[in-house]
XYZ file of C-alpha atoms in Angstrom:
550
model
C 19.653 9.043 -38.034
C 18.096 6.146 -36.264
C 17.946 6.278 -32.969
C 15.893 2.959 -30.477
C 14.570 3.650 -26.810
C 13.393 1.105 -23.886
C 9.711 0.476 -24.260
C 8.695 -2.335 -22.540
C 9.624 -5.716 -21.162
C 7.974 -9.450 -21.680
C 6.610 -10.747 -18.673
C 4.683 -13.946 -18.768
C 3.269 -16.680 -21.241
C -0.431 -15.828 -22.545
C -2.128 -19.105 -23.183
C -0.696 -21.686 -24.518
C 0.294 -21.085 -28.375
C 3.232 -18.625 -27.859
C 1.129 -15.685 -26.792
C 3.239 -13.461 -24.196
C 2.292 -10.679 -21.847
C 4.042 -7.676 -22.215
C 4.310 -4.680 -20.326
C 4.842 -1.069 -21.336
C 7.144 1.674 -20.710
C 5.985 5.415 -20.780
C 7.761 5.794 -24.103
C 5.902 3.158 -25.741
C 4.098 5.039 -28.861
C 0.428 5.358 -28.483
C 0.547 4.698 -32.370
C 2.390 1.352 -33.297
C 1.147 -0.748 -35.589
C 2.543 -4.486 -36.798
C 4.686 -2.954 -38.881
C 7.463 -1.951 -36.609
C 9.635 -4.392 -35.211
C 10.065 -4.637 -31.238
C 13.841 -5.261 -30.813
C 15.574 -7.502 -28.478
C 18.982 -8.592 -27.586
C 19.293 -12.538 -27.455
C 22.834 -13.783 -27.479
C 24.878 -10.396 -27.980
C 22.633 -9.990 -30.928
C 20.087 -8.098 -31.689
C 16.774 -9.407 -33.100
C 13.297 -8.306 -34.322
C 10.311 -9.326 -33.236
C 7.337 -9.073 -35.692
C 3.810 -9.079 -34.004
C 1.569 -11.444 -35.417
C -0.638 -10.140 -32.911
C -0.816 -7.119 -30.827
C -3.712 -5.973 -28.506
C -3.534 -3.554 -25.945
C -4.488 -4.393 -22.515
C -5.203 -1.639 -19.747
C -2.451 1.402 -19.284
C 0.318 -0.265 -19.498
C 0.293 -4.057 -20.802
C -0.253 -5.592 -23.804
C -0.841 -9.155 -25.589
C 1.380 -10.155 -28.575
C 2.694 -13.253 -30.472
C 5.437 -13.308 -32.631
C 6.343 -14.916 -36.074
C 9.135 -17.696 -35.531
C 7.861 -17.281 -31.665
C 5.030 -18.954 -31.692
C 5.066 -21.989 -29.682
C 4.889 -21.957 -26.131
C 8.292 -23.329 -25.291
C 10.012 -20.933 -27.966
C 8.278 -17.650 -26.468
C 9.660 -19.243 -22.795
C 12.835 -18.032 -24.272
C 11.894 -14.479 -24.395
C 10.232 -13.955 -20.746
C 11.895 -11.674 -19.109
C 13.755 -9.838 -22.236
C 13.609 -5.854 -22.292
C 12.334 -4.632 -25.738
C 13.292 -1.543 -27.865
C 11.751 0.373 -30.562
C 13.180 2.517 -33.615
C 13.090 5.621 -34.897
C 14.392 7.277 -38.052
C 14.849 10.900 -37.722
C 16.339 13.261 -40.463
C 19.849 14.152 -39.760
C 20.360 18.061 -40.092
C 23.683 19.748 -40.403
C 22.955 22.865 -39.337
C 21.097 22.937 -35.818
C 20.497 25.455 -33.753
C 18.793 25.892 -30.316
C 15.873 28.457 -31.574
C 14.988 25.244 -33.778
C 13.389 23.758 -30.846
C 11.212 26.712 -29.917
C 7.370 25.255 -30.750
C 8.184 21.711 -30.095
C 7.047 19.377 -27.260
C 9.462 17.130 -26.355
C 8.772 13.268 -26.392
C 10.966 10.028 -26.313
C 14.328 10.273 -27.647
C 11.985 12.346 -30.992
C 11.103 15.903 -31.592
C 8.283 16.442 -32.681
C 6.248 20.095 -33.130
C 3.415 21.073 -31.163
C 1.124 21.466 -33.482
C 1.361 18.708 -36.087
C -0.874 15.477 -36.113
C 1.892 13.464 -34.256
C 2.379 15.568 -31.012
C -0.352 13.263 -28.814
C 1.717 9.827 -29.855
C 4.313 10.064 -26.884
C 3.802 6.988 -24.639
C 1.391 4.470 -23.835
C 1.080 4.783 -19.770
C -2.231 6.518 -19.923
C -0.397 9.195 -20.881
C -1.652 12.856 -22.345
C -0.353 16.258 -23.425
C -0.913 17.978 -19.943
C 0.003 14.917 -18.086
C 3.473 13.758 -18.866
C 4.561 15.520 -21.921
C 6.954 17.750 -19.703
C 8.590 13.931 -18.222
C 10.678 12.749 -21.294
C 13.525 13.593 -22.460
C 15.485 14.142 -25.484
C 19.175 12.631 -26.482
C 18.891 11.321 -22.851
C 19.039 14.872 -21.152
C 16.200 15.326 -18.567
C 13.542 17.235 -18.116
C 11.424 17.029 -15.451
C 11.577 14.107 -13.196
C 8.955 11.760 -12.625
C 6.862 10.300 -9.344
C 6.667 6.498 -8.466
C 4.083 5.574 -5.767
C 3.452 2.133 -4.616
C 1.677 0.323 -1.556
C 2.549 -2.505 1.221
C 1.371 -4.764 3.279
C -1.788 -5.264 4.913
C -4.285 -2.354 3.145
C -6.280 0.053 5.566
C -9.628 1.852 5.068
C -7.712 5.153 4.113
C -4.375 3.693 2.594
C -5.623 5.208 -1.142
C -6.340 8.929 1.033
C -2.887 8.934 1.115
C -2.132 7.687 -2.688
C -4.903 10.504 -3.553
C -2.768 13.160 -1.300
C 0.735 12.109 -3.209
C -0.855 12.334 -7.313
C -3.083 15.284 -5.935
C 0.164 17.059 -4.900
C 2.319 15.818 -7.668
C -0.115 17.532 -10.210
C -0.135 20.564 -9.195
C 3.577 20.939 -9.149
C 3.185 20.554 -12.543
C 6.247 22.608 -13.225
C 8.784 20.773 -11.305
C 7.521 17.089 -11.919
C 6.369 14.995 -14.847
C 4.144 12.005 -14.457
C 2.865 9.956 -11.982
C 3.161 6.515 -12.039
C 2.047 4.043 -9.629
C 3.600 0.496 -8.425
C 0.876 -2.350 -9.528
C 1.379 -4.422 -6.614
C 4.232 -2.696 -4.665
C 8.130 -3.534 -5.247
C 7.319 -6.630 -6.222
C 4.890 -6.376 -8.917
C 7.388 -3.045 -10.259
C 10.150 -5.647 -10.552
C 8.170 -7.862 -12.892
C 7.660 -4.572 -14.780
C 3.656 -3.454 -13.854
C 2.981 -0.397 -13.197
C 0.256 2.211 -13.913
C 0.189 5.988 -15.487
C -1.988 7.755 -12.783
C -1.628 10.754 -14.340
C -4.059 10.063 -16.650
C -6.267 8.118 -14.222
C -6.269 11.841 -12.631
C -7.132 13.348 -15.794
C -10.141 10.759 -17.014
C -11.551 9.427 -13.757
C -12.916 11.289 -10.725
C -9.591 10.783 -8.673
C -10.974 11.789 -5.765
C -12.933 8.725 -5.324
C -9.701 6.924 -3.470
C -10.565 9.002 -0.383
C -13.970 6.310 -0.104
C -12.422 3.672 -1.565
C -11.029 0.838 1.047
C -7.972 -1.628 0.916
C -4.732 -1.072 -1.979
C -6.371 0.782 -5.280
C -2.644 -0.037 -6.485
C -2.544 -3.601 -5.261
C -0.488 -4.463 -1.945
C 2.744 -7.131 -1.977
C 4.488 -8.734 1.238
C 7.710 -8.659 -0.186
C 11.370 -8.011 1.351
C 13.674 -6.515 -0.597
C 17.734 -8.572 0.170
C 19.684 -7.311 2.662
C 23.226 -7.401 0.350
C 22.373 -3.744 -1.037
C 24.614 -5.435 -3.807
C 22.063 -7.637 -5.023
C 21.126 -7.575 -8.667
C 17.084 -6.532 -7.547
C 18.600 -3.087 -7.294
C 20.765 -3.071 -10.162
C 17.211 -3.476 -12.212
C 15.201 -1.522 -10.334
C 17.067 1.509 -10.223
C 17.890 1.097 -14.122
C 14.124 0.591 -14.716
C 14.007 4.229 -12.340
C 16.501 5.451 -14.986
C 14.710 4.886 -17.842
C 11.437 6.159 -16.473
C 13.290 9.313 -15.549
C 11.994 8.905 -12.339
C 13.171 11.407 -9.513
C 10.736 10.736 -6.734
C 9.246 7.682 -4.790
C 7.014 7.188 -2.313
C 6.137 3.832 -0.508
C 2.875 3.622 1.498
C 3.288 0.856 4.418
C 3.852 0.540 7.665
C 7.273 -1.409 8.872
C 8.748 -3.745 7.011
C 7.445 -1.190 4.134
C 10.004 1.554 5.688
C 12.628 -1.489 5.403
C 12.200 -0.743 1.843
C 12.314 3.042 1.874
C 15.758 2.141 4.014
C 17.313 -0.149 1.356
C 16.625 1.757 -1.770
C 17.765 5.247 0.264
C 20.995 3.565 1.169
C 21.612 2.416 -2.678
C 20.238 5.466 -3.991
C 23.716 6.467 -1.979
C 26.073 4.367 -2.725
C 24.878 4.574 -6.427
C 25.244 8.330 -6.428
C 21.911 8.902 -7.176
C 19.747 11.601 -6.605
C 16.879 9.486 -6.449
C 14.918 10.835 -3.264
C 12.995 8.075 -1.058
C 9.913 9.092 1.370
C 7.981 6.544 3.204
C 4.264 7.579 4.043
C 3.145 5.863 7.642
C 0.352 3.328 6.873
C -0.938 0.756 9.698
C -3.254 -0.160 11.279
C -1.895 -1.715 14.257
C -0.327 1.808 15.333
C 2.922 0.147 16.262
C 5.320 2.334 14.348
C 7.897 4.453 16.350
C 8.794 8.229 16.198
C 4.719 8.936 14.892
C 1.931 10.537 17.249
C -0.141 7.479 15.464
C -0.438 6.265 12.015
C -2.958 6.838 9.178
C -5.551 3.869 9.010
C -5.714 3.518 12.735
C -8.500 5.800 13.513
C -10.662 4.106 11.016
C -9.550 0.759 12.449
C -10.640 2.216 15.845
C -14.080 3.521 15.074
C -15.190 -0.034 12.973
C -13.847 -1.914 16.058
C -16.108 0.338 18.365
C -18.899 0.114 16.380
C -19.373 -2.964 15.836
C -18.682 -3.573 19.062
C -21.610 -1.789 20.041
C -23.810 -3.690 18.132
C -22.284 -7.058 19.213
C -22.708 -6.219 22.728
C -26.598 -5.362 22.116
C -27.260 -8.283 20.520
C -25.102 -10.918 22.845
C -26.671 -9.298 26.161
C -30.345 -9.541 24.734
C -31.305 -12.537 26.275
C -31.833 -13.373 30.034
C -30.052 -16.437 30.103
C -25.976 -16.845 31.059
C -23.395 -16.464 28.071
C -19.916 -15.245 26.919
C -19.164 -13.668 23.806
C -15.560 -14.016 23.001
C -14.576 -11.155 20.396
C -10.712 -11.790 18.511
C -9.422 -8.933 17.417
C -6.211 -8.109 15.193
C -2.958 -7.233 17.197
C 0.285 -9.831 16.830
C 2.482 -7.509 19.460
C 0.591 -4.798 19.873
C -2.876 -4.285 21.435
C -3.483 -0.920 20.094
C -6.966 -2.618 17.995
C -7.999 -3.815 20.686
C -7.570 -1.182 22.989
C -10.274 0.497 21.090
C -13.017 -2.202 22.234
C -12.973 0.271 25.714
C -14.941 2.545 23.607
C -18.226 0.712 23.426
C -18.900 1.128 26.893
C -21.759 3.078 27.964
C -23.561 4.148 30.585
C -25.809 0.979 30.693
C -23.309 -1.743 30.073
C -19.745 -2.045 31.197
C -18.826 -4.436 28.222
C -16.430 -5.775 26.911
C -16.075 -6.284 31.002
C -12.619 -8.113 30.021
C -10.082 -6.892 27.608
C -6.710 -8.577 26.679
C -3.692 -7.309 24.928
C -0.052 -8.823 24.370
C 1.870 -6.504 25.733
C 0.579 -8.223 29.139
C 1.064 -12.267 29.725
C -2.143 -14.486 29.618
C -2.657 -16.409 32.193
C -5.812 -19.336 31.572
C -6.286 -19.757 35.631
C -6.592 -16.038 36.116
C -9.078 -15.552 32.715
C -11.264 -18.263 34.685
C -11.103 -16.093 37.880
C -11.810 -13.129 35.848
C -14.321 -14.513 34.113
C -16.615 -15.925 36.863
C -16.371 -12.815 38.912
C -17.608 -11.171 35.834
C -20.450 -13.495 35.216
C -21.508 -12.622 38.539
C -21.812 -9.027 37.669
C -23.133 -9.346 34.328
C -25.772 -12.154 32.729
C -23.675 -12.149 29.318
C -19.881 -11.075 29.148
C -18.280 -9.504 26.052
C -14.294 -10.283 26.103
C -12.640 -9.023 23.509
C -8.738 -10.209 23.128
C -5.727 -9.655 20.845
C -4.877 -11.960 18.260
C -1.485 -12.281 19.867
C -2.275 -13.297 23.316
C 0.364 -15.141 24.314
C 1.662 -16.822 28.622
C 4.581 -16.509 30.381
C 6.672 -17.846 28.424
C 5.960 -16.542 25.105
C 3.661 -19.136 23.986
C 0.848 -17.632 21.902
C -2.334 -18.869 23.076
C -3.559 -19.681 19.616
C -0.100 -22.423 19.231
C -2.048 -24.190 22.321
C -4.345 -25.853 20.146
C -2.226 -26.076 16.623
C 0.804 -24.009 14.892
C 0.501 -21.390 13.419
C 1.839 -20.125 10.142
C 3.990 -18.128 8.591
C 3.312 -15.038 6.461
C 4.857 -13.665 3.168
C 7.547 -11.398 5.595
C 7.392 -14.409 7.974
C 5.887 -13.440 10.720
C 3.282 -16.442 12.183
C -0.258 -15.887 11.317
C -2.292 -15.750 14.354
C -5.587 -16.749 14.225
C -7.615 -19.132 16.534
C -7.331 -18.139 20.158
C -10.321 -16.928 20.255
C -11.957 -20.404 19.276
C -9.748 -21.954 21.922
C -10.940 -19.823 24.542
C -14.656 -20.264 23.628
C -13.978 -24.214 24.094
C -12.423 -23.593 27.437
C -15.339 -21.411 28.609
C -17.414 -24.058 27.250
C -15.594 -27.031 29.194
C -15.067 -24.902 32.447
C -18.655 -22.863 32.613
C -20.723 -25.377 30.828
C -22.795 -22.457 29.694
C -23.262 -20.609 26.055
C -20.589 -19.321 24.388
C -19.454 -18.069 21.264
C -16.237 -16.245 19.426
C -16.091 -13.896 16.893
C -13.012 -13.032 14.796
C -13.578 -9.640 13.537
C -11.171 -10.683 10.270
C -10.434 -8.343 7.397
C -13.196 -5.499 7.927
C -11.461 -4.159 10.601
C -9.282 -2.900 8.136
C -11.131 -2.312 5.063
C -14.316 -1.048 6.003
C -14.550 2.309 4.336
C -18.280 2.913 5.792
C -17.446 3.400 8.689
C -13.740 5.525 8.213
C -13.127 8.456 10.181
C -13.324 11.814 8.208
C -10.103 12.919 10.919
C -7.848 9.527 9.219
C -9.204 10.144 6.006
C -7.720 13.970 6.488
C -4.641 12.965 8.055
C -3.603 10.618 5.419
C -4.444 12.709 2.375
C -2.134 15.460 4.116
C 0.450 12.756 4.580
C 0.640 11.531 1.151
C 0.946 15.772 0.216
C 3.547 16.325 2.900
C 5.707 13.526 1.354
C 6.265 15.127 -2.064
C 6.496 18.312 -0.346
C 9.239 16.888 1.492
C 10.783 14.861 -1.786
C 10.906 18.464 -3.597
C 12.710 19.784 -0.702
C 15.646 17.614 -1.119
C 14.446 15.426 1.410
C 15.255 11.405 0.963
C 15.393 8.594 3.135
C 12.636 9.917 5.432
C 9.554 8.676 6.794
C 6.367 11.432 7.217
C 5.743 11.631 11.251
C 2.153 13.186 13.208
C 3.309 15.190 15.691
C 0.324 16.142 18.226
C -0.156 19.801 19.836
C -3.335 19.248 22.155
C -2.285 23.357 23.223
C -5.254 24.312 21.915
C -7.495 21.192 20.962
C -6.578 18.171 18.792
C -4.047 19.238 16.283
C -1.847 17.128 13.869
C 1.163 18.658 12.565
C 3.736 16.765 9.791
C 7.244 16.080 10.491
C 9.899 13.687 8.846
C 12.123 11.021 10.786
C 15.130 9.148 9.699
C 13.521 6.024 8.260
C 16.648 3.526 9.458
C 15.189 4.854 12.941
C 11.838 3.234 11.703
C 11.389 0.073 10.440
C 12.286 -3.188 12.568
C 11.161 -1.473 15.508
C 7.597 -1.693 17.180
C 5.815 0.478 19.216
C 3.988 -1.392 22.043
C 0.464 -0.467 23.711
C 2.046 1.763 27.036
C 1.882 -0.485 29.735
C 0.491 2.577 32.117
C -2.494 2.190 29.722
C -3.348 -1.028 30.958
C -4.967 -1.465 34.294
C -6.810 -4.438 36.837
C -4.295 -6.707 36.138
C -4.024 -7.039 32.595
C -8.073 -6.834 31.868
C -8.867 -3.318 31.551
C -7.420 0.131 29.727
C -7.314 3.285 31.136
C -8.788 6.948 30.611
C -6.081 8.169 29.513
C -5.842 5.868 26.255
C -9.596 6.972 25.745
C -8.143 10.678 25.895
C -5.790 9.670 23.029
C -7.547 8.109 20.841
C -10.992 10.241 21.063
C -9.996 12.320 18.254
C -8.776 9.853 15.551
C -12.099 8.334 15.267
C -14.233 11.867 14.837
C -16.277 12.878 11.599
C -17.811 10.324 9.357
C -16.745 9.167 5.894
C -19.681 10.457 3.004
C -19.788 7.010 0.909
C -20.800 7.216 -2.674
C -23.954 4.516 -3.895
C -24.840 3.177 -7.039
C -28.321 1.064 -6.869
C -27.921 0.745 -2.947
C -24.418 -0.543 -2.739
C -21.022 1.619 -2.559
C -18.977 3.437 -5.246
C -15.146 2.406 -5.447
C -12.673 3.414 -8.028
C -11.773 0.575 -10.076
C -8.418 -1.165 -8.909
C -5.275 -1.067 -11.251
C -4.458 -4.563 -10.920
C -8.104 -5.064 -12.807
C -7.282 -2.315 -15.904
C-alpha cells in the first residue's frame, strides 16, 4: 500500500539559478535522500520533484533545486506549493490490534521500537522522547501538539515566558506531543517557519531564555483580517491540522490578544477544538483586566537606573543646564512614571515629569521650568514619547510628522529634541535630550528577578489553563498585598482585552501635570525587586541563540 503525507512547503527563491527555500513539516523523514521524489500538485496533477540538490538548513528548512526546475523563473512557479512524500508499506490481510504492541508510532508508518528505523520520524529537531508520542497513524490522533509564537515590541523577559510555556509543556509529557514555536509570530507561521523546541529543550540549556532579552522566536507586527472568512485562516488552521496541533499560545501585548480573539472565534465557527491562550507581554503596562504585565518591571528598574546615573552625571557641574530625558509611552505614561524612582534624598530629579494622559502645555513647561532652575543648578525632565496639547497634537508632529508603524499606529519619536531647542531658544543656557530608545526594553542586565518570575509562571499558567479546556483567554496578575506583595494567575475573556488601553490613573499624577504620586511608588516597588544573574563568556553576556538565525 502506498500511502503520501504533508511534509513541507516551498517558500522563497535561493539565489538565482532555480535554487528554492523550503521549509519542513514535523513529518519530514530525518532520512531522505535524492532518491525520493517530493510530490506536488500543479494543475490538478500531480508531479515529482527530483532534488538535484538537497541540504538541510537549521530545524526546519532546507535548500533544494530541482531537475526541469532549474531556472529562476521556472522554480517562481513552484513558491508557495505544499509538498508530499511517499511511502510503500506492505499490505497485510490479517491485522489485528495486539500487532501494534512494541511499535512507536510515526507519520502515517509503523514502524517497531526497536529496529534501526524507529529515530527517522520528522525533521523539526525532533527525537524519540520529544515528539514521538505527537503523530499519528491513518490520520487518528494521538497526542496533540503546542504552538508558541511572539508579538510585537520584545521585552527583557518576553522568552521567561516562552521558557515557562515549553518548560510546562514537557513535563506533561503524557497529554501533549511536541513543541513547536512560531519563527517570527503569525506572520512568519503563514509563510511556513517554524521551529521544533522540543528538541532545543532536549540539546541546549533551555533555561538560558530566562537571561536572554528581546524575541528568541523572532517578533512580527502583523494583523490578522477582520472577515474571520478570509482565506489566512483557511491555511492556517489546515497547517494546525496537519501538525496535529491542539494548543497555542501567543505572547504579546494588544493587538497580539487581537489575534488570540480572531483565531478563538474561528476555532468556533470551524468546530474546532483548537484551544487559544494569550500570555500578557508589554511593556507599556497598558493592558486592561491585569494587576500589570510581564516585561514592565524590568522596563521600570532600567528606566530608574539609568536614570540615576544620568542625573549624577548631568548635575556634576556648577554651571546652569537641562537634561531633557524621552522616554517610551504613545498613550500611556506608565515608563515614565518610573523616572519618580531615581529620586533620593540629595536630589529631587527628574524635578519635572510628563505623561500623556495629561495635556502639554509649552507656556506652562517654561513656567515650570524656570521655577525649577531656580531650585536646582541642572534640571532632569524626563517626558513621554506621546506628549501631546490640547487638542491632541503630539508635541513631536510640531516640528515634522510622524510615521506610521507595521499595526499603524504613528511612531513617536522627537519631542524630546524639540523641547531641548525650545529650552535652548527660551533659556539660552545648556541643554541636552536623551532618548532612552530600545534598551528600555531589552536590557536583560538589569531585569528584575520578580518579572523574570512572574512571566515564567505566566507562560506555565497558560498551558495549565489550555489543558483545562480553557480557550480564548488571556492569563491575568491578580495582586493580594493581604500579607505582602503577592501575584496570583487568573484568565480573562480575551475579546474583553485587546483594542482597549489602560491609561496611567489620573489620581497618580499630581502639581499640575509634572509630578506622580506615592501611591504609584507603592505599586510599582515590588515589580522591580531581585536582580537578574547574567551568564558571561570572555566579559560579555551569554544569550541563547535566536531561531530566526538556526
Amino acid at each position: 500500500m502506498s500511502v503520501s503525507i504533508p511534509a513541507g512547503r516551498i517558500n522563497k527563491l535561493f539565489g538565482t539559478d532555480g535554487g528554492v527555500m523550503l521549509s519542513l513539516y514535523a513529518d519530514f523523514p530525518a532520512d531522505f535522500d535524492t532518491d525520493t521524489p517530493l510530490l506536488v500538485t500543479i494543475d490538478a496533477l500531480e508531479v515529482p520533484l527530483w532534488c538535484e540538490r538537497f541540504e538541510r538548513r537549521g530545524a526546519s528548512g532546507a535548500v533544494a533545486a530541482f531537475a526541469d526546475f532549474d531556472t529562476e523563473r521556472r522554480a517562481q512557479e513552484l513558491l508557495g506549493l505544499e509538498f508530499r512524500i511517499r511511502f510503500d508499506e506492505e499490505d497485510d490481510d490479517e491485522f489485528y490490534m495486539e500487532d501494534l504492541i512494541g511499535f512507536a508510532v510515526t507519520g502515517f508508518e509503523i514502524r517497531h521500537g526497536g529496529t534501526e528505523n524507529s529515530n527517522s520520524n520528522s525533521n523539526s529537531n525532533s527525537n524519540s522522547n520529544s515528539n514521538s508520542n505527537s503523530n499519528n497513524v491513518g490520520g487518528m490522533s494521538m497526542l496533540k501538539n503546542i504552538l508558541v509564537g511572539q508579538s510585537g515590541g520584545p521585552t527583557a523577559v518576553i522568552n521567561s515566558s516562552l521558557y515557562g510555556v515549553i518548560e510546562e509543556g514537557l513535563r506533561n509529557k503524557e497529554k501533549i506531543g511536541t513543541v513547536y514555536g512560531m519563527v517570527h509570530g503569525i506572520e512568519g507561521f503563514l509563510a511556513g517557519n517554524f521551529i521544533n523546541l522540543s528538541e532545543v529543550a532536549d540539546n541546549e540549556p533551555i533555561d538560558r531564555l530566562k537571561i536572554t532579552p528581546a524575541s528568541f522566536l523572532g517578533s512580527c507586527r502583523y494583523m490578522l483580517p477582520e472577515d474571520l472568512g478570509d482565506k489566512v485562516y483557511d491555511k492556517l488552521f489546515d497547517t494546525f491540522a496537519q501538525m496535529n496541533i491542539g494548543y497555542v499560545f501567543y505572547i504579546g501585548g494588544n493587538d497580539s490578544m487581537d489575534t488570540v480573539s480572531k483565531l478563538s472565534r474561528v476555532a468556533l465557527l470551524k468546530k474546532s477544538d483548537i484551544r487559544f491562550i494569550g500570555v500578557p507581554k508589554t511593556i507599556d503596562n497598558d493592558l486592561v483586566m491585569t494587576d500589570h504585565t510581564p516585561g514592565y518591571g524590568s522596563t521600570a528598574k532600567y528606566v530608574a537606573s539609568t536614570l540615576k546615573e544620568i542625573i549624577l552625571d548631568a548635575t556634576c557641574y556648577a554651571h546652569p543646564s537641562v537634561t531633557i530625558v524621552e522616554l517610551m509611552g504613545r498613550h500611556a505614561g506608565w515608563v515614565t512614571a518610573a523616572s519618580v524612582l531615581a529620586r533620593t534624598e540629595y536630589s529631587r530629579n527628574p524635578y519635572l515629569i510628563y505623561m500623556p494622559e495629561h495635556a502639554f502645555d509649552m507656556e506652562e513647561f517654561k513656567k515650570s521650568l524656570k521655577a525649577a532652575l531656580e531650585q536646582e543648578t541642572a534640571v532632569v525632565v524626563c517626558v513621554s514619547e506621546g506628549i501631546a496639547d490640547k487638542d491632541g497634537r503630539f508635541i513631536c508632529e510640531y516640528a515634522d510628522a510622524a510615521s506610521v508603524d507595521g499595526f499603524g499606529h504613528k511612531m513617536l519619536t522627537g519631542c524630546g529634541k524639540y523641547l531641548e531647542n525650545y529650552v535652548k531658544a527660551e533659556f539660552g543656557i545648556k541643554c541636552r535630550s536623551i532618548e532612552l530608545n530600545l534598551p528600555q526594553r531589552c536590557s536583560s542586565l538589569l531585569a528584575s528577578a520578580t518579572d523574570i518570575d512572574e512571566a515564567e509562571k505566566a507562560g506555565k499558567a497558560a498551558v495549565v489553563a489550555a489543558l483545562d479546556g480553557e480557550t480564548g483567554k488571556m492569563i491575568t496578575f491578580v495582586r493580594d498585598d493581604t500579607n505582602g506583595y503577592e501575584i496570583n494567575y487568573g484568565l480573562a475573556d480575551v475579546n474583553d482585552i485587546c483594542n482597549k488601553e489602560k491609561k496611567f490613573p489620573a489620581e497618580w499624577i499630581t502639581a499640575e501635570g509634572t509630578d506622580i504620586s506615592d501611591e504609584y511608588i507603592k505599586y510599582v516597588r515590588p515589580l522591580i525587586q531581585g536582580t537578574n544573574i547574567a551568564e558571561y563568556s570572555d566579559g560579555v553576556p551569554v544569550h541563547l541563540k535566536p531561531a530566526y538565525y538556526r
